mmCIF file of N, CA and C in Angstrom:
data_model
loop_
_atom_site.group_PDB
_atom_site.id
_atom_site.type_symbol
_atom_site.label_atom_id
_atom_site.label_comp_id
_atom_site.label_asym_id
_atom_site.label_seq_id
_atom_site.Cartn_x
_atom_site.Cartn_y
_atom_site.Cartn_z
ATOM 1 N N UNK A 1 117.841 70.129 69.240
ATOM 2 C CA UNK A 1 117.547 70.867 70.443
ATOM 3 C C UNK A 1 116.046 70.798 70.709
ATOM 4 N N UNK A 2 115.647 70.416 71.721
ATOM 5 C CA UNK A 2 114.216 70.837 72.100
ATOM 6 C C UNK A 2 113.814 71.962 72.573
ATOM 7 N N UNK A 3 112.497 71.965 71.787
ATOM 8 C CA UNK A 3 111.568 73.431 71.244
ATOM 9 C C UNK A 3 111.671 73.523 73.061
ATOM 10 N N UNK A 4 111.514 75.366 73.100
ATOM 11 C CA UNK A 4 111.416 76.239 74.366
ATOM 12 C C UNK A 4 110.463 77.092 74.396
ATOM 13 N N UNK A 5 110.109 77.591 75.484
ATOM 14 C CA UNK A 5 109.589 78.732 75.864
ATOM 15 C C UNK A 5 109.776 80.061 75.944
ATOM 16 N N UNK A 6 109.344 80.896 74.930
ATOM 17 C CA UNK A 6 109.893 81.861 75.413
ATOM 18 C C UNK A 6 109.514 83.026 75.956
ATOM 19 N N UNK A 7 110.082 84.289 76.901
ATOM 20 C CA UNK A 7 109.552 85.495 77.560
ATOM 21 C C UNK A 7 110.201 86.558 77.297
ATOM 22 N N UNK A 8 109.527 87.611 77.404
ATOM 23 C CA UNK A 8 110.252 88.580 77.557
ATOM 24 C C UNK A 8 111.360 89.148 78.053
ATOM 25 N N UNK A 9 111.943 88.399 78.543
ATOM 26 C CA UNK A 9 113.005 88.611 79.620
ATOM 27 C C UNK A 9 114.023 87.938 79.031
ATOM 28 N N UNK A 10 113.729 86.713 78.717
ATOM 29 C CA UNK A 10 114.997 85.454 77.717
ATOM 30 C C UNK A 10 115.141 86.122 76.090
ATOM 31 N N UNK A 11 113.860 86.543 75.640
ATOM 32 C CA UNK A 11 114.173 86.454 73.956
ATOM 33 C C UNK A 11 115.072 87.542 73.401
ATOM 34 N N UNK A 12 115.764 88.117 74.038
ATOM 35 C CA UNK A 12 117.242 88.981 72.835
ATOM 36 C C UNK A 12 117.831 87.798 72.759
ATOM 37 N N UNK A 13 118.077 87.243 74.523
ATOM 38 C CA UNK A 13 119.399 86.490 74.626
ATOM 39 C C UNK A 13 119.199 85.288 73.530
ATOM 40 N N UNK A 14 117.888 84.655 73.648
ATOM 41 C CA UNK A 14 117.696 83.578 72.470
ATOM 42 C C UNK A 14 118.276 83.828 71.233
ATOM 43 N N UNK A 15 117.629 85.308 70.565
ATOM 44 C CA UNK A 15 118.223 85.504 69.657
ATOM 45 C C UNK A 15 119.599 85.765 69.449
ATOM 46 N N UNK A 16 120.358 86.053 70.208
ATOM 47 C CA UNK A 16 121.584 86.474 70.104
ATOM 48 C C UNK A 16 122.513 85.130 69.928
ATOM 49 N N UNK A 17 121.900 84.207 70.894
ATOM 50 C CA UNK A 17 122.709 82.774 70.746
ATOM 51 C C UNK A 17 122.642 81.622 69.817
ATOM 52 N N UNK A 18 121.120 82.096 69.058
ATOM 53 C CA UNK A 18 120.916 81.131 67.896
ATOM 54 C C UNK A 18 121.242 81.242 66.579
ATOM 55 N N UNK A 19 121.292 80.778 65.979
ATOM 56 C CA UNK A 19 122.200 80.786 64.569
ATOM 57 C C UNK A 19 120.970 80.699 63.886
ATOM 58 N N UNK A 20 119.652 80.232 63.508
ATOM 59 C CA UNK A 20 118.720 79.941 63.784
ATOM 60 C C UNK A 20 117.684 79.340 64.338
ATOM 61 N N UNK A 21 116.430 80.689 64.173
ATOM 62 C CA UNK A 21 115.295 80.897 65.383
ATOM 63 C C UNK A 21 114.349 81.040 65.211
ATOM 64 N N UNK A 22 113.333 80.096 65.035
ATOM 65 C CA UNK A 22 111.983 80.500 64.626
ATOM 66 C C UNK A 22 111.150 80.316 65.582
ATOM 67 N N UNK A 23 110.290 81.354 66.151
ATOM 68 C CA UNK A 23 109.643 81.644 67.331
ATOM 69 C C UNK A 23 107.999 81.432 66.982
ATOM 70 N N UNK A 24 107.365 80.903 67.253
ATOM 71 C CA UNK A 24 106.259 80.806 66.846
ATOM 72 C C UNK A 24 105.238 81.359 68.191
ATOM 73 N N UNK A 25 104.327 82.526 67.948
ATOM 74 C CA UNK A 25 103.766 83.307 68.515
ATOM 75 C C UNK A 25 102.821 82.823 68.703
ATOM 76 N N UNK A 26 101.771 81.671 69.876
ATOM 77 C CA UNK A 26 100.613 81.370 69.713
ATOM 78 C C UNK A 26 99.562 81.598 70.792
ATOM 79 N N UNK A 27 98.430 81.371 70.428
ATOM 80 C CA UNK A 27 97.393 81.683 71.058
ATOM 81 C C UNK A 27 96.656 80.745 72.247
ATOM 82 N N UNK A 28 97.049 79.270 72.480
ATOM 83 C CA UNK A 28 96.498 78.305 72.893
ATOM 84 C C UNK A 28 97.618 77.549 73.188
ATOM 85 N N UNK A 29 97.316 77.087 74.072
ATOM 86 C CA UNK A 29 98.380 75.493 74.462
ATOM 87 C C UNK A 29 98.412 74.203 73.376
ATOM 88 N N UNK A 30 96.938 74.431 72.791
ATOM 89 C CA UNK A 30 96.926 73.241 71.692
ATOM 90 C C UNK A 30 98.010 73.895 70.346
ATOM 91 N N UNK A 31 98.634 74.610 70.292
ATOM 92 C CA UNK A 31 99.353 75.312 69.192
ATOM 93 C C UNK A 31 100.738 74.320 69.280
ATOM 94 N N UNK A 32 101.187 74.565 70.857
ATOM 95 C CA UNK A 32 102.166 74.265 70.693
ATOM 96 C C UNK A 32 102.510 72.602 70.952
ATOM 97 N N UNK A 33 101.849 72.309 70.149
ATOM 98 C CA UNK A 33 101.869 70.485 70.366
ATOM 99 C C UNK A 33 102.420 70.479 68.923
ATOM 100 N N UNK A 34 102.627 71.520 68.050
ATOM 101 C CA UNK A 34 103.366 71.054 66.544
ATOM 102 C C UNK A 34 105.306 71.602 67.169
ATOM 103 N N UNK A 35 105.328 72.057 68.029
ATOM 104 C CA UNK A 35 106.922 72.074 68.511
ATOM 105 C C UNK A 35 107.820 70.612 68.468
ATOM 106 N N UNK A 36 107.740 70.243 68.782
ATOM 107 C CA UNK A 36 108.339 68.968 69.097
ATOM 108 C C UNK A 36 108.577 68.144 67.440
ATOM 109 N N UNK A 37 107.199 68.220 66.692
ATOM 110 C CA UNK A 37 107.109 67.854 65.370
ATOM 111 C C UNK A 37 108.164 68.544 64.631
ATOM 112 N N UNK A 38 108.373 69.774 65.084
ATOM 113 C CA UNK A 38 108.788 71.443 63.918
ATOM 114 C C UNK A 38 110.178 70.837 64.085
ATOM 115 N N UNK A 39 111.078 70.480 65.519
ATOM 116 C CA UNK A 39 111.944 70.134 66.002
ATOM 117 C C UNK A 39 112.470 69.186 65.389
ATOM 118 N N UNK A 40 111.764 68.111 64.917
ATOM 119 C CA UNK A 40 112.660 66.849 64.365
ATOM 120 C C UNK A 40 112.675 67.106 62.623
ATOM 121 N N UNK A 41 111.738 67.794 61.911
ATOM 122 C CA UNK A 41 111.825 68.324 60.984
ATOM 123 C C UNK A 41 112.746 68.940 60.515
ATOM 124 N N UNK A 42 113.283 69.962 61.394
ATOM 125 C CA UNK A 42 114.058 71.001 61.495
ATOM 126 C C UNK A 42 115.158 71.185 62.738
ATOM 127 N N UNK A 43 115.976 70.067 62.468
ATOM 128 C CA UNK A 43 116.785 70.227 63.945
ATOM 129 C C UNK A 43 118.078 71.078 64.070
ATOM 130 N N UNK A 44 118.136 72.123 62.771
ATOM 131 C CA UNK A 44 119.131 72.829 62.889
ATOM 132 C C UNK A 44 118.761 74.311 63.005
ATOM 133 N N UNK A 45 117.414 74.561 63.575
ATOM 134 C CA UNK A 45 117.078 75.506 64.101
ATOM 135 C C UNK A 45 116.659 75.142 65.693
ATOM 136 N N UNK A 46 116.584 76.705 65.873
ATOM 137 C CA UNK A 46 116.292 76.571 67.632
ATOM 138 C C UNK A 46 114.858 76.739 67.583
ATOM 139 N N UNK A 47 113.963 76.256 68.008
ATOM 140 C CA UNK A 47 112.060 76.254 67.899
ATOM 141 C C UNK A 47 111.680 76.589 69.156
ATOM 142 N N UNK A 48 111.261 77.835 69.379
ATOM 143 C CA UNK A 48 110.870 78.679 70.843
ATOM 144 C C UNK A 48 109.107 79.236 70.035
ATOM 145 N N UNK A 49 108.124 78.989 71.189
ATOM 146 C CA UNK A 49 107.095 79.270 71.029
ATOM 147 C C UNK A 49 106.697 80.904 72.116
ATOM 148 N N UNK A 50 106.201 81.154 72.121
ATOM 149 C CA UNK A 50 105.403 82.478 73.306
ATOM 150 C C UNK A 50 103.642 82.386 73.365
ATOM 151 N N UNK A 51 103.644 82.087 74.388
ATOM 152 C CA UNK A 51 101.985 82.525 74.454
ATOM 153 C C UNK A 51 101.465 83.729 74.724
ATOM 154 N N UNK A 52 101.209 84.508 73.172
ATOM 155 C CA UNK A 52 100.966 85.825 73.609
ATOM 156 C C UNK A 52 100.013 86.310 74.667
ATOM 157 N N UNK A 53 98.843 85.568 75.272
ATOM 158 C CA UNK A 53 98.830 85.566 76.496
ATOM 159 C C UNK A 53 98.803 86.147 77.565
ATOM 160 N N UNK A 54 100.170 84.951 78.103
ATOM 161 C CA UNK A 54 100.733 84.810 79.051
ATOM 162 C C UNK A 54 102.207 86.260 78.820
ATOM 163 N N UNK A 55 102.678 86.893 77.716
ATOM 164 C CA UNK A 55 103.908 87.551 77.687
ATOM 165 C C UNK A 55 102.921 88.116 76.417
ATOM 166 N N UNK A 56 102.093 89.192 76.916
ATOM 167 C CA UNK A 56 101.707 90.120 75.920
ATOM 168 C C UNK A 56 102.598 91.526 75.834
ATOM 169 N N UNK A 57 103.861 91.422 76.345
ATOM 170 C CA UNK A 57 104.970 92.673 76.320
ATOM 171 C C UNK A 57 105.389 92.464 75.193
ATOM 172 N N UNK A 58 105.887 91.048 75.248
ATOM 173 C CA UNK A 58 106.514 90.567 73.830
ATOM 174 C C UNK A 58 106.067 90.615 72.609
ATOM 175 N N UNK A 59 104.783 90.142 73.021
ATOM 176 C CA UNK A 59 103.758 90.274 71.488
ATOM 177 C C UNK A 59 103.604 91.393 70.925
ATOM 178 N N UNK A 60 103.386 92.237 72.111
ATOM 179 C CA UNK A 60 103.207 93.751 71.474
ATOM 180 C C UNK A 60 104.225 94.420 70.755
ATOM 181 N N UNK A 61 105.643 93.784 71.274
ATOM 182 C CA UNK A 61 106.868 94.545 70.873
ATOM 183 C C UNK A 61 107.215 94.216 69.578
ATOM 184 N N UNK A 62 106.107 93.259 68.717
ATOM 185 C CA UNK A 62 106.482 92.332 67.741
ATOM 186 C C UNK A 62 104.994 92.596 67.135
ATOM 187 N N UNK A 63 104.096 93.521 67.323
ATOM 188 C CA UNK A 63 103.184 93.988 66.993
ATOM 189 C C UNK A 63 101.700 93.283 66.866
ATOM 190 N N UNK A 64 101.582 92.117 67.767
ATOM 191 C CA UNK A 64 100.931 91.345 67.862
ATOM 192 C C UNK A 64 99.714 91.664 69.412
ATOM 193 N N UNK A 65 98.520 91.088 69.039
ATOM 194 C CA UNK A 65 97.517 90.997 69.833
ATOM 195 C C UNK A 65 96.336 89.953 69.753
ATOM 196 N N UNK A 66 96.517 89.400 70.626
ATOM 197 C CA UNK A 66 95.954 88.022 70.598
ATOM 198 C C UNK A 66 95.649 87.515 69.394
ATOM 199 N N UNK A 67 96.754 87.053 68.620
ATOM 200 C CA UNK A 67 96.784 86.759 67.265
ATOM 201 C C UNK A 67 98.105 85.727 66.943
ATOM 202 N N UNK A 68 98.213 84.390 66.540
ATOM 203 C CA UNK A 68 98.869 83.866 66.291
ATOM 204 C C UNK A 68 100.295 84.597 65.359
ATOM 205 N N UNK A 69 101.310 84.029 64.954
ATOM 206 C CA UNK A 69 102.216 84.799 64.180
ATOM 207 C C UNK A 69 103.440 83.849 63.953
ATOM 208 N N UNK A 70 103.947 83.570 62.961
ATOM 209 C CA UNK A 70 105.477 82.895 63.307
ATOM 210 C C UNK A 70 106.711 84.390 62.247
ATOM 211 N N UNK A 71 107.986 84.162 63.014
ATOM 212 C CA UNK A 71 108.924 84.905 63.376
ATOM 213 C C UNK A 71 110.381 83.777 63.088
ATOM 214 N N UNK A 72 111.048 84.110 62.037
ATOM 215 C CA UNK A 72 112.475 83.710 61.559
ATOM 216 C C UNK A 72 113.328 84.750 61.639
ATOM 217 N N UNK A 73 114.527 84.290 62.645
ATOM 218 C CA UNK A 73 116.081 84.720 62.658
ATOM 219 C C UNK A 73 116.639 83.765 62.062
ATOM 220 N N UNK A 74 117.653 84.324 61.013
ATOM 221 C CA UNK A 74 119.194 83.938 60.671
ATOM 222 C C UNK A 74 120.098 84.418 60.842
ATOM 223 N N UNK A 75 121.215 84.515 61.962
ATOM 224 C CA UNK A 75 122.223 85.247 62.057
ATOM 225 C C UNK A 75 121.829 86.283 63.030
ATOM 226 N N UNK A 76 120.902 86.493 63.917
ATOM 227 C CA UNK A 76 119.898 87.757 64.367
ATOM 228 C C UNK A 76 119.467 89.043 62.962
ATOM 229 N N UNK A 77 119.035 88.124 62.663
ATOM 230 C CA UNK A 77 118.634 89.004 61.238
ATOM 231 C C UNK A 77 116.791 88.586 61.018
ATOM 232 N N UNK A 78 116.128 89.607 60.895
ATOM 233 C CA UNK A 78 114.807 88.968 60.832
ATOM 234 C C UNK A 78 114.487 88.826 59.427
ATOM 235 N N UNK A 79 114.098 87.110 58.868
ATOM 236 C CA UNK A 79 113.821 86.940 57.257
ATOM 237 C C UNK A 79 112.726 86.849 57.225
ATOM 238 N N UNK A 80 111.634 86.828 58.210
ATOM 239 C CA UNK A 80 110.516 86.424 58.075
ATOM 240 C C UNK A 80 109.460 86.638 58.872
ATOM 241 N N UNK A 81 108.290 87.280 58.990
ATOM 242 C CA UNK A 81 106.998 87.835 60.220
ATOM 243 C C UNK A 81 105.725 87.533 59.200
ATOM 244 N N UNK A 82 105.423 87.271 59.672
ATOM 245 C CA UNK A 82 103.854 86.793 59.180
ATOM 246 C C UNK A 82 102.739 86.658 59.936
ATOM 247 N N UNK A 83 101.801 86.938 60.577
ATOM 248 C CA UNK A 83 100.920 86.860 61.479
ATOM 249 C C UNK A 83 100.018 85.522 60.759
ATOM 250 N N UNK A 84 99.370 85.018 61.738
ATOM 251 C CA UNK A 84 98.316 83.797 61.402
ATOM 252 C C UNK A 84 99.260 82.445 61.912
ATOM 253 N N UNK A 85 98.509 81.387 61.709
ATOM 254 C CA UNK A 85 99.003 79.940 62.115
ATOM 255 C C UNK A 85 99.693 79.443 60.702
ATOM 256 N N UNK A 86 101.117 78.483 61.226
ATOM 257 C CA UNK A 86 101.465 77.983 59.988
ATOM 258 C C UNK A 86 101.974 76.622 60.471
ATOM 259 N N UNK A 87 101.266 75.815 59.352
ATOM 260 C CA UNK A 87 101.737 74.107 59.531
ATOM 261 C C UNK A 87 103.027 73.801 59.460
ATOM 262 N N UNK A 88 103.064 72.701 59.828
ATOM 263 C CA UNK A 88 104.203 72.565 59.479
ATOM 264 C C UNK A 88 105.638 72.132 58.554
ATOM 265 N N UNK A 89 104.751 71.897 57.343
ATOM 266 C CA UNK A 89 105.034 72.075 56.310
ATOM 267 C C UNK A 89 105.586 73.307 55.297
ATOM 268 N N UNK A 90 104.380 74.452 55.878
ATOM 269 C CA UNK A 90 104.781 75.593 55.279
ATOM 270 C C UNK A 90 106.165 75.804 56.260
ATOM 271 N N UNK A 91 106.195 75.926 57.293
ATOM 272 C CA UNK A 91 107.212 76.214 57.856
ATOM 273 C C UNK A 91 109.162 76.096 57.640
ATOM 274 N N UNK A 92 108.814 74.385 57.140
ATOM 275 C CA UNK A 92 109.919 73.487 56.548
ATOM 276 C C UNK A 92 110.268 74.320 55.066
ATOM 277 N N UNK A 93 109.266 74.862 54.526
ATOM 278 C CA UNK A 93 109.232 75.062 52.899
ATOM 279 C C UNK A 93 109.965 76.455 53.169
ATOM 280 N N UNK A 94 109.691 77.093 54.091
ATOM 281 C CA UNK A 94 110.315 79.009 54.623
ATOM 282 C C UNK A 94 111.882 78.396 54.436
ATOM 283 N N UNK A 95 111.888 77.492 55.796
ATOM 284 C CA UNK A 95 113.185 77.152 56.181
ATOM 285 C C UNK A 95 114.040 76.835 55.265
ATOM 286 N N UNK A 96 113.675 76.206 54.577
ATOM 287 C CA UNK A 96 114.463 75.782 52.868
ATOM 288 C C UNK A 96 115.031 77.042 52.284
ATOM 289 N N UNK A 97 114.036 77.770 51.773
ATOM 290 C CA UNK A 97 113.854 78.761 51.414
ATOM 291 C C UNK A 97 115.088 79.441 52.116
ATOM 292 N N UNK A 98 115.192 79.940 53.317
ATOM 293 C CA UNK A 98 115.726 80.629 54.263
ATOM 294 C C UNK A 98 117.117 80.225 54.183
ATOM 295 N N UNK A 99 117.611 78.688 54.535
ATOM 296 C CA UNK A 99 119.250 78.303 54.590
ATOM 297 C C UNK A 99 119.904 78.496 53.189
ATOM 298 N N UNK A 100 118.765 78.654 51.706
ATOM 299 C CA UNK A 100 119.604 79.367 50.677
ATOM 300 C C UNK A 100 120.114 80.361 50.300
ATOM 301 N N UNK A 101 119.348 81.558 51.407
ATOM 302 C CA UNK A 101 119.985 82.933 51.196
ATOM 303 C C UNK A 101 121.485 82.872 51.549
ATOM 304 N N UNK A 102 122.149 84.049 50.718
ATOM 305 C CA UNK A 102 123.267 84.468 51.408
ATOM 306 C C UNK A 102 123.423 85.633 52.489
ATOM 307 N N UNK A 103 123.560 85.448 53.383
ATOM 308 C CA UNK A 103 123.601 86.324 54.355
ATOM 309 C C UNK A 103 124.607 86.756 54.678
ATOM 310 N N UNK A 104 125.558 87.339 53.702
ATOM 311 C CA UNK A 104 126.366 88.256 53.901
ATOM 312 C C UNK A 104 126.076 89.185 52.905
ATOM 313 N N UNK A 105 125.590 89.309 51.641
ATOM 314 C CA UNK A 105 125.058 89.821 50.509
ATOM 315 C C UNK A 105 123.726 91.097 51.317
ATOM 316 N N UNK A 106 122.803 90.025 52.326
ATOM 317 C CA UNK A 106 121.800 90.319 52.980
ATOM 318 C C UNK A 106 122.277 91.632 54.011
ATOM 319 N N UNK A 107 123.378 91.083 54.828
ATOM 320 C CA UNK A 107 123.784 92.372 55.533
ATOM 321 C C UNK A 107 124.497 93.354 54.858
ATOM 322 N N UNK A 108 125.623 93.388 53.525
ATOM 323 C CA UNK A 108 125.295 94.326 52.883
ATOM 324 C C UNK A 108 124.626 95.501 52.705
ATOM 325 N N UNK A 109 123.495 94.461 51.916
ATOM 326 C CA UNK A 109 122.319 95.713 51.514
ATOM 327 C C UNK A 109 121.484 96.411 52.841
ATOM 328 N N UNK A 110 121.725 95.562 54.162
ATOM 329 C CA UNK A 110 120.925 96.510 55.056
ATOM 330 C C UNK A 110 122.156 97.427 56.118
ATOM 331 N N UNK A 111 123.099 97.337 55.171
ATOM 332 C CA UNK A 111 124.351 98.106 55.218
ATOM 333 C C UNK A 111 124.100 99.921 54.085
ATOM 334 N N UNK A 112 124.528 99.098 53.131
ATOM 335 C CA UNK A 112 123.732 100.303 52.209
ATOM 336 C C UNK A 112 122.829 101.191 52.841
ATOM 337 N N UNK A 113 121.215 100.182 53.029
ATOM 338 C CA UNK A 113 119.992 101.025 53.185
ATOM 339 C C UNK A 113 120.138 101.925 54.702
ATOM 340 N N UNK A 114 121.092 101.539 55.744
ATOM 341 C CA UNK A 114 121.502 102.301 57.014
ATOM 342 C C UNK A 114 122.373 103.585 56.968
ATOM 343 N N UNK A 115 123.332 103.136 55.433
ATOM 344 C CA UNK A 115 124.040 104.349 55.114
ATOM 345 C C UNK A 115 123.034 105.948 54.507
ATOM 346 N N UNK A 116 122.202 104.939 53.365
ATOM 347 C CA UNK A 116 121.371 106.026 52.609
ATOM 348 C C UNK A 116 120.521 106.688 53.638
ATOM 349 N N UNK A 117 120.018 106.095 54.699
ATOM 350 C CA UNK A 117 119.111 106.783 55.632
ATOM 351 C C UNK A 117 120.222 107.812 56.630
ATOM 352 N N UNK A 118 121.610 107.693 56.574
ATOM 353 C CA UNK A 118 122.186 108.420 57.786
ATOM 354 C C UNK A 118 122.303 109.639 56.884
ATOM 355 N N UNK A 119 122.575 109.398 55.459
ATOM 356 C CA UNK A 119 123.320 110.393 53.853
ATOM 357 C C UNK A 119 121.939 111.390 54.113
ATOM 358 N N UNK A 120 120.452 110.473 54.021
ATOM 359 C CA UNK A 120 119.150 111.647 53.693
ATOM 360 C C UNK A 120 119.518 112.817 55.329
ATOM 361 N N UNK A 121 119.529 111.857 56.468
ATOM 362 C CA UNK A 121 119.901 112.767 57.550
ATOM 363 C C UNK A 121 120.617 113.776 57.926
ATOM 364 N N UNK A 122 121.380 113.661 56.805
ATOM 365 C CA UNK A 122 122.889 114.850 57.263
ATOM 366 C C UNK A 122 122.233 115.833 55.870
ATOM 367 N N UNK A 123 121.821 115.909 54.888
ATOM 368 C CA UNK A 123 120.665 116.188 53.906
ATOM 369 C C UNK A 123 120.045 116.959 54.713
ATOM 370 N N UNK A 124 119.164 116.425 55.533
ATOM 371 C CA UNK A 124 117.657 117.283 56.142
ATOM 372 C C UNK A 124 117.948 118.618 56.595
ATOM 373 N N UNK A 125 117.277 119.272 56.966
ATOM 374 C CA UNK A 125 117.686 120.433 57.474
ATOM 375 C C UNK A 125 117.591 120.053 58.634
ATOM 376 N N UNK A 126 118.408 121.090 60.210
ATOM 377 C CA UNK A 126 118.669 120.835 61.236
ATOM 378 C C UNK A 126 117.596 120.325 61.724
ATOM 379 N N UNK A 127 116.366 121.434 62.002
ATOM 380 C CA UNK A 127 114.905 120.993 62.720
ATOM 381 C C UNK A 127 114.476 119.650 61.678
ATOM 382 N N UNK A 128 114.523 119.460 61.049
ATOM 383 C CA UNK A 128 113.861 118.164 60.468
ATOM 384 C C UNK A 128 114.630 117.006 60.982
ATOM 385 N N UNK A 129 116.402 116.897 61.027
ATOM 386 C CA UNK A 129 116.779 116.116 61.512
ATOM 387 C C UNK A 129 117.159 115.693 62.738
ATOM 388 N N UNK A 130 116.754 116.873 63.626
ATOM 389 C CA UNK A 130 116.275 116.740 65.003
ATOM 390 C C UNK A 130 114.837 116.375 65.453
ATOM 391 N N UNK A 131 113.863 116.306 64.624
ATOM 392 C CA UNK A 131 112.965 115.526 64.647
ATOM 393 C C UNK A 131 112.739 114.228 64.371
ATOM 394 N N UNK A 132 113.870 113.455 62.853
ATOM 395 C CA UNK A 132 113.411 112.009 62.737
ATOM 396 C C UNK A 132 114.546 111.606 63.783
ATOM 397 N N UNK A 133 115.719 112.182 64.412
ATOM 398 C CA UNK A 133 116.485 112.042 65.550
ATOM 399 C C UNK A 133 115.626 111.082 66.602
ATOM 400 N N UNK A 134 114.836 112.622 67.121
ATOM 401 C CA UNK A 134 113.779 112.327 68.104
ATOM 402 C C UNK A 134 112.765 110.929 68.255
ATOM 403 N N UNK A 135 112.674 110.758 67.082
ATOM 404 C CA UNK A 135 111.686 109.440 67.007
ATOM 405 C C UNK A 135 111.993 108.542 66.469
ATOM 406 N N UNK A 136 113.510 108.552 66.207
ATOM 407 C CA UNK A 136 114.251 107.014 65.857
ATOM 408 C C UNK A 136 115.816 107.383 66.603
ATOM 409 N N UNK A 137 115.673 106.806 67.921
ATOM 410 C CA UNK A 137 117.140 107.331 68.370
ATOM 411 C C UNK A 137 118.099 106.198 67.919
ATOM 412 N N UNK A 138 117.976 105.630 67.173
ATOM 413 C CA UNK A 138 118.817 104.409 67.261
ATOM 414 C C UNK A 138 119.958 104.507 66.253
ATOM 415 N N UNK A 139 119.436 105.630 65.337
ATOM 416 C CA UNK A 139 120.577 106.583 64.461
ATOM 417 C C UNK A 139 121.219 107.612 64.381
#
């Protein structure tokens, strides 16, 4: 597949449709001249770049500011954030790394760790757990 672009507006859906996704967060147009390279290296991932930039919503939402970064999905699962520039070598060496996990073992345990955090919640006392409520609605 050839490396893409990506925005704020496209990247859930990216993630949602790729099996793997490594997004590389950069700072310059000269960055993304290693896409195409990353691509034939690695052609069983999807290779989407962002110019934080040009889509500093995104960057921010990913905690970034004018600062390079690369970003791995497997499965929409994040294995990997790292801020700074990475060759493309290191990249290949993640990826290796990355297609040996088991990722069902992986969702598991962030099965577990979703349970133990709902177990401490019902635990808390009311006002306490109407407070981490408040600032994590997503549980």
């Amino acid at each position: 597949m050839s490396p893409c672009t990506t925005s704020a507006a496209d990247f859930d859906a990216l993630v949602e449709t790729s099996e793997t996704l490594i997004v590389r967060f950069v700072t310059s147009a000269t960055e993304t001249g290693q896409d195409q390279l990353l691509a034939s290296v690695i052609p069983s991932a999807v290779i989407a770049h962002c110019d934080v930039h040009q889509e500093p919503e995104l960057a921010q939402r990913s905690g970034l500011v004018n600062e390079s970064a690369l970003l791995i999905f497997r499965q929409r699962i994040i294995l990997y954030f790292e801020k700074g520039a990475h060759d493309v070598d290191r990249v290949a060496y993640l990826m290796q790394q990355i297609s040996m996990l088991d990722m069902d073992k992986i969702r598991e345990n962030i099965e577990k760790e979703k349970a133990a955090e709902a177990l401490h919640l019902r635990r808390a006392c009311p006002i306490s757990r109407a407070k981490l409520m408040a600032s994590n609605p997503s549980t």
